[in-house]
Amino acid sequence: MTSISDIRIIELSRIEDPRGNLSFIESETHIPFKIARTYWIYDVPGGQSRGGHAYKNLHEFIVAISGSLDLEIDDGKLKQRLQLNRSYYGIYVPNGIWRKLENFSTNSLCMILSSEEYNADDYLRDYDEFLKLKNDGIL
Ligand code: TYD
């Protein structure tokens, strides 16, 4: 079972340089899982949100590479809202957490590193089903 206390803000290395700064992520070194997939969310129209689901098995690391957005996380008991607005830190979210991305700033770019390849069967899209699995101690 996972809860909001398993969420981690992970600060990444930042190599500052007058020519421009540089940050990096190595699988299993800077984040606690092996990266199976990377995707990014961009061109989000004002007022739109993405996500609004949980995963049964997938772990992920979410970074606002550019601009800002809010991450709402919910473990069935507690909800928290975190703002992402720097390219040198991100949020580790384990499986079993309902998460939603919203308040994207204009031209923001959100990168998500996942522990699994895309699998529609790993999604929980029904909040009541999610709550039941949490309350039953299954997720
Ligand atoms: P989804 O993860 O459902 O995003 P949201 O919860 O914000 O709607 O992804 C939207 C669509 O994109 C979905 O139909 C499946 C597809 N998709 C892939 O094919 N591969 C991927 O890696 C991801 C993240 C999504």
PDB file of C-alpha atoms and ligand atoms in Angstrom:
ATOM      1  CA  MET A   1       0.000   0.000   0.000  1.00  0.00           C
ATOM      2  CA  THR A   2       1.211   3.480  -0.829  1.00  0.00           C
ATOM      3  CA  SER A   3       0.363   6.857   0.630  1.00  0.00           C
ATOM      4  CA  ILE A   4       1.218  10.511   0.237  1.00  0.00           C
ATOM      5  CA  SER A   5       4.164   9.967   2.596  1.00  0.00           C
ATOM      6  CA  ASP A   6       5.840   7.945  -0.207  1.00  0.00           C
ATOM      7  CA  ILE A   7       5.866  10.979  -2.526  1.00  0.00           C
ATOM      8  CA  ARG A   8       9.346  12.512  -2.806  1.00  0.00           C
ATOM      9  CA  ILE A   9      10.531  15.827  -4.131  1.00  0.00           C
ATOM     10  CA  ILE A  10      13.845  14.968  -5.762  1.00  0.00           C
ATOM     11  CA  GLU A  11      16.316  17.739  -6.457  1.00  0.00           C
ATOM     12  CA  LEU A  12      18.473  17.037  -9.491  1.00  0.00           C
ATOM     13  CA  SER A  13      22.066  18.007 -10.134  1.00  0.00           C
ATOM     14  CA  ARG A  14      22.435  21.428 -11.647  1.00  0.00           C
ATOM     15  CA  ILE A  15      25.602  22.318 -13.511  1.00  0.00           C
ATOM     16  CA  GLU A  16      25.533  26.074 -13.700  1.00  0.00           C
ATOM     17  CA  ASP A  17      27.376  27.594 -16.588  1.00  0.00           C
ATOM     18  CA  PRO A  18      27.397  31.069 -18.140  1.00  0.00           C
ATOM     19  CA  ARG A  19      26.613  29.303 -21.428  1.00  0.00           C
ATOM     20  CA  GLY A  20      23.409  27.838 -19.945  1.00  0.00           C
ATOM     21  CA  ASN A  21      22.608  25.411 -17.145  1.00  0.00           C
ATOM     22  CA  LEU A  22      22.440  21.636 -17.408  1.00  0.00           C
ATOM     23  CA  SER A  23      20.640  18.962 -15.376  1.00  0.00           C
ATOM     24  CA  PHE A  24      20.471  15.221 -15.865  1.00  0.00           C
ATOM     25  CA  ILE A  25      18.788  12.029 -14.697  1.00  0.00           C
ATOM     26  CA  GLU A  26      20.228   8.538 -14.761  1.00  0.00           C
ATOM     27  CA  SER A  27      17.925   5.568 -14.412  1.00  0.00           C
ATOM     28  CA  GLU A  28      18.026   4.060 -10.882  1.00  0.00           C
ATOM     29  CA  THR A  29      20.706   6.551  -9.757  1.00  0.00           C
ATOM     30  CA  HIS A  30      18.746   9.774  -9.396  1.00  0.00           C
ATOM     31  CA  ILE A  31      15.284   8.248  -9.384  1.00  0.00           C
ATOM     32  CA  PRO A  32      14.309   5.012  -7.608  1.00  0.00           C
ATOM     33  CA  PHE A  33      13.299   2.937 -10.637  1.00  0.00           C
ATOM     34  CA  LYS A  34      14.477   1.845 -14.066  1.00  0.00           C
ATOM     35  CA  ILE A  35      13.116   4.113 -16.801  1.00  0.00           C
ATOM     36  CA  ALA A  36      10.996   2.194 -19.318  1.00  0.00           C
ATOM     37  CA  ARG A  37       9.357   5.156 -21.041  1.00  0.00           C
ATOM     38  CA  THR A  38       9.545   8.936 -21.311  1.00  0.00           C
ATOM     39  CA  TYR A  39       6.718  11.141 -22.494  1.00  0.00           C
ATOM     40  CA  TRP A  40       5.929  14.811 -22.301  1.00  0.00           C
ATOM     41  CA  ILE A  41       2.872  17.015 -22.185  1.00  0.00           C
ATOM     42  CA  TYR A  42       2.894  20.335 -24.004  1.00  0.00           C
ATOM     43  CA  ASP A  43       0.627  22.852 -25.804  1.00  0.00           C
ATOM     44  CA  VAL A  44      -1.913  22.523 -23.004  1.00  0.00           C
ATOM     45  CA  PRO A  45      -4.682  25.085 -23.536  1.00  0.00           C
ATOM     46  CA  GLY A  46      -5.446  27.366 -20.578  1.00  0.00           C
ATOM     47  CA  GLY A  47      -7.728  25.767 -18.013  1.00  0.00           C
ATOM     48  CA  GLN A  48      -7.194  22.180 -19.190  1.00  0.00           C
ATOM     49  CA  SER A  49      -5.980  19.378 -16.936  1.00  0.00           C
ATOM     50  CA  ARG A  50      -4.344  16.016 -17.688  1.00  0.00           C
ATOM     51  CA  GLY A  51      -4.153  12.807 -15.749  1.00  0.00           C
ATOM     52  CA  GLY A  52      -6.919  12.293 -13.254  1.00  0.00           C
ATOM     53  CA  HIS A  53      -6.176   8.622 -12.716  1.00  0.00           C
ATOM     54  CA  ALA A  54      -3.955   6.221 -10.766  1.00  0.00           C
ATOM     55  CA  TYR A  55      -1.717   3.325 -11.765  1.00  0.00           C
ATOM     56  CA  LYS A  56      -1.783  -0.149 -10.296  1.00  0.00           C
ATOM     57  CA  ASN A  57       1.960  -0.785 -10.740  1.00  0.00           C
ATOM     58  CA  LEU A  58       3.650   2.143 -12.478  1.00  0.00           C
ATOM     59  CA  HIS A  59       5.989   4.522 -10.654  1.00  0.00           C
ATOM     60  CA  GLU A  60       6.836   7.869 -12.194  1.00  0.00           C
ATOM     61  CA  PHE A  61       8.919  11.004 -11.918  1.00  0.00           C
ATOM     62  CA  ILE A  62       7.386  14.274 -13.066  1.00  0.00           C
ATOM     63  CA  VAL A  63       9.390  17.385 -13.982  1.00  0.00           C
ATOM     64  CA  ALA A  64       8.270  20.777 -15.267  1.00  0.00           C
ATOM     65  CA  ILE A  65      11.086  21.128 -17.783  1.00  0.00           C
ATOM     66  CA  SER A  66       9.730  24.535 -18.699  1.00  0.00           C
ATOM     67  CA  GLY A  67       7.068  26.770 -17.174  1.00  0.00           C
ATOM     68  CA  SER A  68       4.921  25.630 -14.284  1.00  0.00           C
ATOM     69  CA  LEU A  69       2.035  23.342 -13.398  1.00  0.00           C
ATOM     70  CA  ASP A  70       0.339  21.952 -10.320  1.00  0.00           C
ATOM     71  CA  LEU A  71       0.361  18.305  -9.357  1.00  0.00           C
ATOM     72  CA  GLU A  72      -2.553  17.162  -7.229  1.00  0.00           C
ATOM     73  CA  ILE A  73      -1.955  13.885  -5.441  1.00  0.00           C
ATOM     74  CA  ASP A  74      -4.470  11.876  -3.458  1.00  0.00           C
ATOM     75  CA  ASP A  75      -3.973   8.593  -1.604  1.00  0.00           C
ATOM     76  CA  GLY A  76      -7.653   8.119  -0.810  1.00  0.00           C
ATOM     77  CA  LYS A  77      -7.283   9.715   2.626  1.00  0.00           C
ATOM     78  CA  LEU A  78      -5.129  12.794   2.092  1.00  0.00           C
ATOM     79  CA  LYS A  79      -4.825  15.190  -0.806  1.00  0.00           C
ATOM     80  CA  GLN A  80      -1.919  17.501  -1.520  1.00  0.00           C
ATOM     81  CA  ARG A  81      -1.139  20.029  -4.207  1.00  0.00           C
ATOM     82  CA  LEU A  82       2.449  20.698  -5.249  1.00  0.00           C
ATOM     83  CA  GLN A  83       3.668  23.279  -7.696  1.00  0.00           C
ATOM     84  CA  LEU A  84       6.361  22.315 -10.180  1.00  0.00           C
ATOM     85  CA  ASN A  85       8.169  25.308 -11.612  1.00  0.00           C
ATOM     86  CA  ARG A  86      11.858  24.452 -11.951  1.00  0.00           C
ATOM     87  CA  SER A  87      13.676  22.213 -14.428  1.00  0.00           C
ATOM     88  CA  TYR A  88      16.068  20.934 -11.721  1.00  0.00           C
ATOM     89  CA  TYR A  89      13.623  19.163  -9.461  1.00  0.00           C
ATOM     90  CA  GLY A  90      10.736  16.796  -9.859  1.00  0.00           C
ATOM     91  CA  ILE A  91       8.305  14.658  -7.943  1.00  0.00           C
ATOM     92  CA  TYR A  92       8.477  10.922  -7.539  1.00  0.00           C
ATOM     93  CA  VAL A  93       5.001   9.389  -7.436  1.00  0.00           C
ATOM     94  CA  PRO A  94       4.652   5.655  -6.699  1.00  0.00           C
ATOM     95  CA  ASN A  95       1.815   3.438  -7.866  1.00  0.00           C
ATOM     96  CA  GLY A  96      -1.529   3.616  -6.096  1.00  0.00           C
ATOM     97  CA  ILE A  97      -1.769   7.412  -5.992  1.00  0.00           C
ATOM     98  CA  TRP A  98      -4.505   9.341  -7.778  1.00  0.00           C
ATOM     99  CA  ARG A  99      -2.749  12.168  -9.615  1.00  0.00           C
ATOM    100  CA  LYS A 100      -3.841  15.070 -11.740  1.00  0.00           C
ATOM    101  CA  LEU A 101      -1.842  17.743 -13.571  1.00  0.00           C
ATOM    102  CA  GLU A 102      -3.379  21.189 -13.897  1.00  0.00           C
ATOM    103  CA  ASN A 103      -2.786  24.949 -14.061  1.00  0.00           C
ATOM    104  CA  PHE A 104      -0.256  24.575 -16.859  1.00  0.00           C
ATOM    105  CA  SER A 105       1.380  27.912 -17.659  1.00  0.00           C
ATOM    106  CA  THR A 106       1.533  29.056 -21.272  1.00  0.00           C
ATOM    107  CA  ASN A 107       4.198  27.097 -23.194  1.00  0.00           C
ATOM    108  CA  SER A 108       4.910  24.809 -20.240  1.00  0.00           C
ATOM    109  CA  LEU A 109       6.544  21.472 -20.898  1.00  0.00           C
ATOM    110  CA  CYS A 110       6.033  18.589 -18.474  1.00  0.00           C
ATOM    111  CA  MET A 111       8.264  15.534 -18.771  1.00  0.00           C
ATOM    112  CA  ILE A 112       7.253  12.228 -17.188  1.00  0.00           C
ATOM    113  CA  LEU A 113       9.592   9.281 -16.708  1.00  0.00           C
ATOM    114  CA  SER A 114       7.768   5.991 -16.154  1.00  0.00           C
ATOM    115  CA  SER A 115       8.822   2.660 -14.719  1.00  0.00           C
ATOM    116  CA  GLU A 116       6.629   0.773 -17.221  1.00  0.00           C
ATOM    117  CA  GLU A 117       5.875   0.818 -20.903  1.00  0.00           C
ATOM    118  CA  TYR A 118       2.401   2.027 -21.838  1.00  0.00           C
ATOM    119  CA  ASN A 119      -0.243  -0.421 -20.649  1.00  0.00           C
ATOM    120  CA  ALA A 120      -3.896   0.650 -20.636  1.00  0.00           C
ATOM    121  CA  ASP A 121      -4.686  -2.184 -18.177  1.00  0.00           C
ATOM    122  CA  ASP A 122      -2.473  -0.598 -15.530  1.00  0.00           C
ATOM    123  CA  TYR A 123      -4.736   2.476 -15.333  1.00  0.00           C
ATOM    124  CA  LEU A 124      -7.413   3.058 -12.698  1.00  0.00           C
ATOM    125  CA  ARG A 125      -9.714   5.703 -14.161  1.00  0.00           C
ATOM    126  CA  ASP A 126     -12.679   5.236 -11.866  1.00  0.00           C
ATOM    127  CA  TYR A 127     -12.180   7.162  -8.599  1.00  0.00           C
ATOM    128  CA  ASP A 128     -14.653   4.999  -6.661  1.00  0.00           C
ATOM    129  CA  GLU A 129     -12.856   1.844  -7.757  1.00  0.00           C
ATOM    130  CA  PHE A 130      -9.563   3.453  -6.682  1.00  0.00           C
ATOM    131  CA  LEU A 131     -11.029   4.324  -3.268  1.00  0.00           C
ATOM    132  CA  LYS A 132     -12.319   0.800  -2.804  1.00  0.00           C
ATOM    133  CA  LEU A 133      -8.902  -0.724  -3.558  1.00  0.00           C
ATOM    134  CA  LYS A 134      -7.267   1.720  -1.105  1.00  0.00           C
ATOM    135  CA  ASN A 135      -9.849   1.087   1.610  1.00  0.00           C
ATOM    136  CA  ASP A 136      -9.541  -2.679   1.140  1.00  0.00           C
ATOM    137  CA  GLY A 137      -5.761  -2.425   1.544  1.00  0.00           C
ATOM    138  CA  ILE A 138      -5.115  -3.826  -1.927  1.00  0.00           C
ATOM    139  CA  LEU A 139      -3.389  -0.774  -3.457  1.00  0.00           C
TER     140      LEU A 139
HETATM  141  P1  TYD B   1      -3.338   9.207 -20.796  1.00  0.00           P
HETATM  142  O1  TYD B   1      -2.186   8.642 -20.028  1.00  0.00           O
HETATM  143  O2  TYD B   1      -4.664   8.535 -20.671  1.00  0.00           O
HETATM  144  O3  TYD B   1      -3.434  10.743 -20.433  1.00  0.00           O
HETATM  145  P2  TYD B   1      -4.582  11.557 -19.674  1.00  0.00           P
HETATM  146  O4  TYD B   1      -4.901  10.787 -18.420  1.00  0.00           O
HETATM  147  O5  TYD B   1      -3.986  12.898 -19.404  1.00  0.00           O
HETATM  148  O6  TYD B   1      -5.736  11.603 -20.626  1.00  0.00           O
HETATM  149  O7  TYD B   1      -2.940   9.249 -22.340  1.00  0.00           O
HETATM  150  C1  TYD B   1      -3.777   9.799 -23.337  1.00  0.00           C
HETATM  151  C2  TYD B   1      -3.742   8.920 -24.552  1.00  0.00           C
HETATM  152  O8  TYD B   1      -2.432   8.809 -25.068  1.00  0.00           O
HETATM  153  C3  TYD B   1      -4.245   7.510 -24.277  1.00  0.00           C
HETATM  154  O9  TYD B   1      -5.278   7.219 -25.184  1.00  0.00           O
HETATM  155  C4  TYD B   1      -3.108   6.589 -24.593  1.00  0.00           C
HETATM  156  C5  TYD B   1      -2.055   7.453 -25.259  1.00  0.00           C
HETATM  157  N1  TYD B   1      -0.727   7.219 -24.696  1.00  0.00           N
HETATM  158  C6  TYD B   1       0.134   6.344 -25.353  1.00  0.00           C
HETATM  159  O10 TYD B   1      -0.210   5.757 -26.391  1.00  0.00           O
HETATM  160  N2  TYD B   1       1.395   6.152 -24.834  1.00  0.00           N
HETATM  161  C7  TYD B   1       1.800   6.779 -23.718  1.00  0.00           C
HETATM  162  O11 TYD B   1       2.955   6.577 -23.279  1.00  0.00           O
HETATM  163  C8  TYD B   1       0.888   7.653 -23.019  1.00  0.00           C
HETATM  164  C9  TYD B   1       1.278   8.348 -21.747  1.00  0.00           C
HETATM  165  C10 TYD B   1      -0.350   7.838 -23.555  1.00  0.00           C
END
